[in-house]
Coordinates of C-alpha atoms in Angstrom, one line a residue:
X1 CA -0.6 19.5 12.8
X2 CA 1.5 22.4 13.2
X3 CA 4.0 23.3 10.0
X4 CA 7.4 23.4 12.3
X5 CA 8.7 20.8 14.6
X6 CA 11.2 22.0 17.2
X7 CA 14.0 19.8 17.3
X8 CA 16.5 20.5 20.3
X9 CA 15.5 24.2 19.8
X10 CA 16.2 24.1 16.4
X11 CA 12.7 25.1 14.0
X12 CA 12.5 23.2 11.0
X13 CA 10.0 23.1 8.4
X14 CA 8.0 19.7 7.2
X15 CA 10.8 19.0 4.5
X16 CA 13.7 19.8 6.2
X17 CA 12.2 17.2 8.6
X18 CA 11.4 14.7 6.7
X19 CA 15.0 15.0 4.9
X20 CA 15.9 14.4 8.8
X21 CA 14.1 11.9 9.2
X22 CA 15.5 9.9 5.7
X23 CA 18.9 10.3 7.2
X24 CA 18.8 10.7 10.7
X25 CA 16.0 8.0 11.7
X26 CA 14.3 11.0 13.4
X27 CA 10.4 9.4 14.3
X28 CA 7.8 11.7 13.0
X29 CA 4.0 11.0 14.6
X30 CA 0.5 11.8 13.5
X31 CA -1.0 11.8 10.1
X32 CA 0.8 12.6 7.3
X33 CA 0.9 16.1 5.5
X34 CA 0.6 14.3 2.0
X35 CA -2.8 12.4 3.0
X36 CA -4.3 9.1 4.3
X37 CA -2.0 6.0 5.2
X38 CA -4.7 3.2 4.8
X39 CA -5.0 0.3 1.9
X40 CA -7.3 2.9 0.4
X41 CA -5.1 6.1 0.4
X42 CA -3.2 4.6 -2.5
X43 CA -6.3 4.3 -4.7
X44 CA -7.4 7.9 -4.1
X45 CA -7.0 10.8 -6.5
X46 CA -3.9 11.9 -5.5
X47 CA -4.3 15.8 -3.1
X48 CA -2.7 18.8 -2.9
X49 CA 0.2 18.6 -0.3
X50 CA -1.6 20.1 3.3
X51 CA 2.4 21.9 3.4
X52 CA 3.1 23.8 -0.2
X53 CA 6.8 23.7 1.6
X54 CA 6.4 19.8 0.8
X55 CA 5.3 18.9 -3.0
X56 CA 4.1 15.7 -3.1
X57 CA 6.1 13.1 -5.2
X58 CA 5.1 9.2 -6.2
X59 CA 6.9 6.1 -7.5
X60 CA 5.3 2.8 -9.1
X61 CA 6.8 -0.3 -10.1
X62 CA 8.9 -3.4 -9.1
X63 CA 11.5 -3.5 -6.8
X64 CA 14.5 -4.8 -8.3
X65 CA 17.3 -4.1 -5.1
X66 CA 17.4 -3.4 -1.6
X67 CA 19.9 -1.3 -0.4
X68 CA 19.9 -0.7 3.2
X69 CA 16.5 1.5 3.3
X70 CA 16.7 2.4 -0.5
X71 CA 14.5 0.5 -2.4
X72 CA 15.4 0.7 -6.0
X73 CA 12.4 0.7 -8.3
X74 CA 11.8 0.4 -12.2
X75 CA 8.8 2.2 -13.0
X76 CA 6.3 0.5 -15.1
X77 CA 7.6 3.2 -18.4
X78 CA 11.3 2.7 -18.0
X79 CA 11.3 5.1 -15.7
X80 CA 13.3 4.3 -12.3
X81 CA 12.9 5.9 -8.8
X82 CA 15.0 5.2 -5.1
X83 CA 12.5 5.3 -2.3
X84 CA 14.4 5.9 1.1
X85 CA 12.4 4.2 4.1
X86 CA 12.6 6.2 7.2
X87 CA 11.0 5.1 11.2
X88 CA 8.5 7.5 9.9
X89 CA 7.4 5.5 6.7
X90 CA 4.1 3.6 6.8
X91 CA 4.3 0.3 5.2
X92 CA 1.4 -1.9 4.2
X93 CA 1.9 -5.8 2.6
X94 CA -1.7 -6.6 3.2
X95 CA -1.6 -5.0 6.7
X96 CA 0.8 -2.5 8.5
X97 CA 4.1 -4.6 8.7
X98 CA 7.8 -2.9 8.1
X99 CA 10.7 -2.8 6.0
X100 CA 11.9 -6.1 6.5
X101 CA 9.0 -7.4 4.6
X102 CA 9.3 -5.9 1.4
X103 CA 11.7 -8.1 -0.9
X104 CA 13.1 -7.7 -4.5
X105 CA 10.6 -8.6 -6.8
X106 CA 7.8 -6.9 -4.4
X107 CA 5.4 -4.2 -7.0
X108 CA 5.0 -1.1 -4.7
X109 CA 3.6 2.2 -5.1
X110 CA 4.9 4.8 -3.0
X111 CA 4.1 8.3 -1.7
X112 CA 6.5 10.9 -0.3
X113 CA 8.8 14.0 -0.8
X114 CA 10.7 14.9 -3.3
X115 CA 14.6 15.3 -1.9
X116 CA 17.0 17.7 -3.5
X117 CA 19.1 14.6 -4.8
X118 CA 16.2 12.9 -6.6
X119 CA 15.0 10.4 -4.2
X120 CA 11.4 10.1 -2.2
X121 CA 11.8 10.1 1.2
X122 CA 8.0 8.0 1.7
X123 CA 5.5 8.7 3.8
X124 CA 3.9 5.7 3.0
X125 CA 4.8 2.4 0.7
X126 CA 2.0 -0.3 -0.4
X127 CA 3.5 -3.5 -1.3
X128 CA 1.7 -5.6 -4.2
X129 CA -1.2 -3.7 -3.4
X130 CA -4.4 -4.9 -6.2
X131 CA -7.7 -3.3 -5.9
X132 CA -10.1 -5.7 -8.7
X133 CA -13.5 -5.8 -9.4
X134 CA -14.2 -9.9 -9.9
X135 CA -16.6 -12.2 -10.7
X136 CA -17.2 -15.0 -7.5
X137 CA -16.8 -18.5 -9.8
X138 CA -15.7 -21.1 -7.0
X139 CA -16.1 -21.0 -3.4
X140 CA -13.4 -23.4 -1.0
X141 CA -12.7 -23.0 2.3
X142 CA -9.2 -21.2 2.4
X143 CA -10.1 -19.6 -1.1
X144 CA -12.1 -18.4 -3.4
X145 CA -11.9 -18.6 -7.2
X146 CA -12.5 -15.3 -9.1
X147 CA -12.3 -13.9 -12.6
X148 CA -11.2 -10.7 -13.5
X149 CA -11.4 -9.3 -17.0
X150 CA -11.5 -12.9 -18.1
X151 CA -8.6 -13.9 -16.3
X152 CA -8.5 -16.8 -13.7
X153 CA -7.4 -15.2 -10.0
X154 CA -6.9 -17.5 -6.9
X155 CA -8.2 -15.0 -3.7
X156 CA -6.5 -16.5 -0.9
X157 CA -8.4 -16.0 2.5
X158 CA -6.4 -15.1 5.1
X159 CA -7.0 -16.1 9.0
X160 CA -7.3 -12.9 10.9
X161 CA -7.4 -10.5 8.0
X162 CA -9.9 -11.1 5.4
X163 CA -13.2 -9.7 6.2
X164 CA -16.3 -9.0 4.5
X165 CA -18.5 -6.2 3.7
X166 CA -22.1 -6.8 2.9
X167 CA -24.2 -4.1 0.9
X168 CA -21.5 -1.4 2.2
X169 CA -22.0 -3.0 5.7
X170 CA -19.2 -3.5 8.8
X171 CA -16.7 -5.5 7.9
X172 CA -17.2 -9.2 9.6
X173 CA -15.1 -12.3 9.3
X174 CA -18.0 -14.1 8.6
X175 CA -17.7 -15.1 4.4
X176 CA -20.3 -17.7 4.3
X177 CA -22.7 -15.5 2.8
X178 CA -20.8 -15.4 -0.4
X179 CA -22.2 -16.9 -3.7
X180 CA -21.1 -18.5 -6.8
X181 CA -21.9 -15.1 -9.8
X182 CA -22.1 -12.4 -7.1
X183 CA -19.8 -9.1 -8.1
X184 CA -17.1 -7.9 -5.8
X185 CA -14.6 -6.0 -4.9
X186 CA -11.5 -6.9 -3.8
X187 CA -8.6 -5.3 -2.2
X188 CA -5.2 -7.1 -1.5
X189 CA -2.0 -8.3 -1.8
X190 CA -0.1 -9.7 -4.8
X191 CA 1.8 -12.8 -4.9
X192 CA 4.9 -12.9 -7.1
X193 CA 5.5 -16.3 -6.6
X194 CA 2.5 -17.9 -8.1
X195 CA 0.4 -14.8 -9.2
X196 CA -2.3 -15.0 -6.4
X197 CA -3.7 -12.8 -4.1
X198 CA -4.3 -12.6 -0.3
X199 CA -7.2 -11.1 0.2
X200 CA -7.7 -8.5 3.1
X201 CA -11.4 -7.4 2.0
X202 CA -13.7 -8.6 -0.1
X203 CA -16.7 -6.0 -0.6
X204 CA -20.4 -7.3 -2.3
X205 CA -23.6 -5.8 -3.1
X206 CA -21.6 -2.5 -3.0

């Protein structure tokens, strides 16, 4: 990815861009210069911006308002951020979905540039994402029932998006080979409403 877009003739460097983009709706394609857009990206040590023009910035917390594509964000240390959503910004609630689906109350944790007037225009915002290492106590058939650090935790399983990895295997819709005591790992979405999670992979015998 080159380090200039030409816009109508005009050359303008990643963060002039992305400040484009966070007002103008400009669509920016390809990977992003800050690092991976997957469920996993927002669990990795954070790198070293691939542009030095574009210092990487992050927000975490709860969304307490919505303004247009603002998202207003008290930080878990009293600490509070505005994240502007641009046609560029990759958004994941369990999968890739869009702005409409974050609401107040939504935890996020969100990657982007810094803007001269304090706000992050995001590359990329994961909703309510959990990533848990559990303890398999009860097995149903839309859920299974799971401790974590000696807490109770509902894993909801989700048609068409929960999958499986055996022993650092491909990923499989197939759960039925999951036991009562096994170990796992599981990656996910929070529930506000009821504390839950919706489970997009469950990983054993890592």
């Amino acid at each position: 990815m080159s380090n200039s877009h030409d816009n109508g003739g005009r050359h303008l460097d990643r963060r002039r861009f992305l400040t484009t983009a966070a007002i103008g709706g400009a669509t920016i394609v390809g990977a992003s210069a800050l690092g991976g857009l997957d469920a996993e990206a927002a669990f990795a040590e954070p790198m070293p911006s691939l542009d030095a023009a574009i210092p990487a910035a992050f927000a975490e917390g709860r969304v307490v308002a919505i303004n247009r594509n603002v998202l207003d964000v008290a930080g878990s240390h009293g600490e509070r951020h505005l994240v502007q959503l641009t046609n560029a910004t990759s958004i994941w609630k369990l999968r890739t979905t869009t702005a409409e689906a974050i609401e107040a109350g939504d935890g996020l944790y969100a990657r982007g540039a810094a803007m001269p007037d304090g706000t992050i225009a995001a590359d990329a915002v994961w909703v309510n994402i959990v990533n848990v290492y559990v303890t398999i106590r009860g097995i149903a058939k839309d859920r299974l029932h799971l401790n974590h650090g000696g807490n109770e935790v509902v894993g909801h399983i989700v048609p068409d998006t929960t999958t499986a990895s055996y022993l650092g295997g491909a990923l499989t819709a197939d759960l039925s080979r999951t036991r009562i005591g096994q170990e796992a790992q599981v990656l996910g979405a929070w529930r506000p409403a009821d504390g839950h999670i919706d489970m997009a992979r469950v990983s054993l015998g890592h």
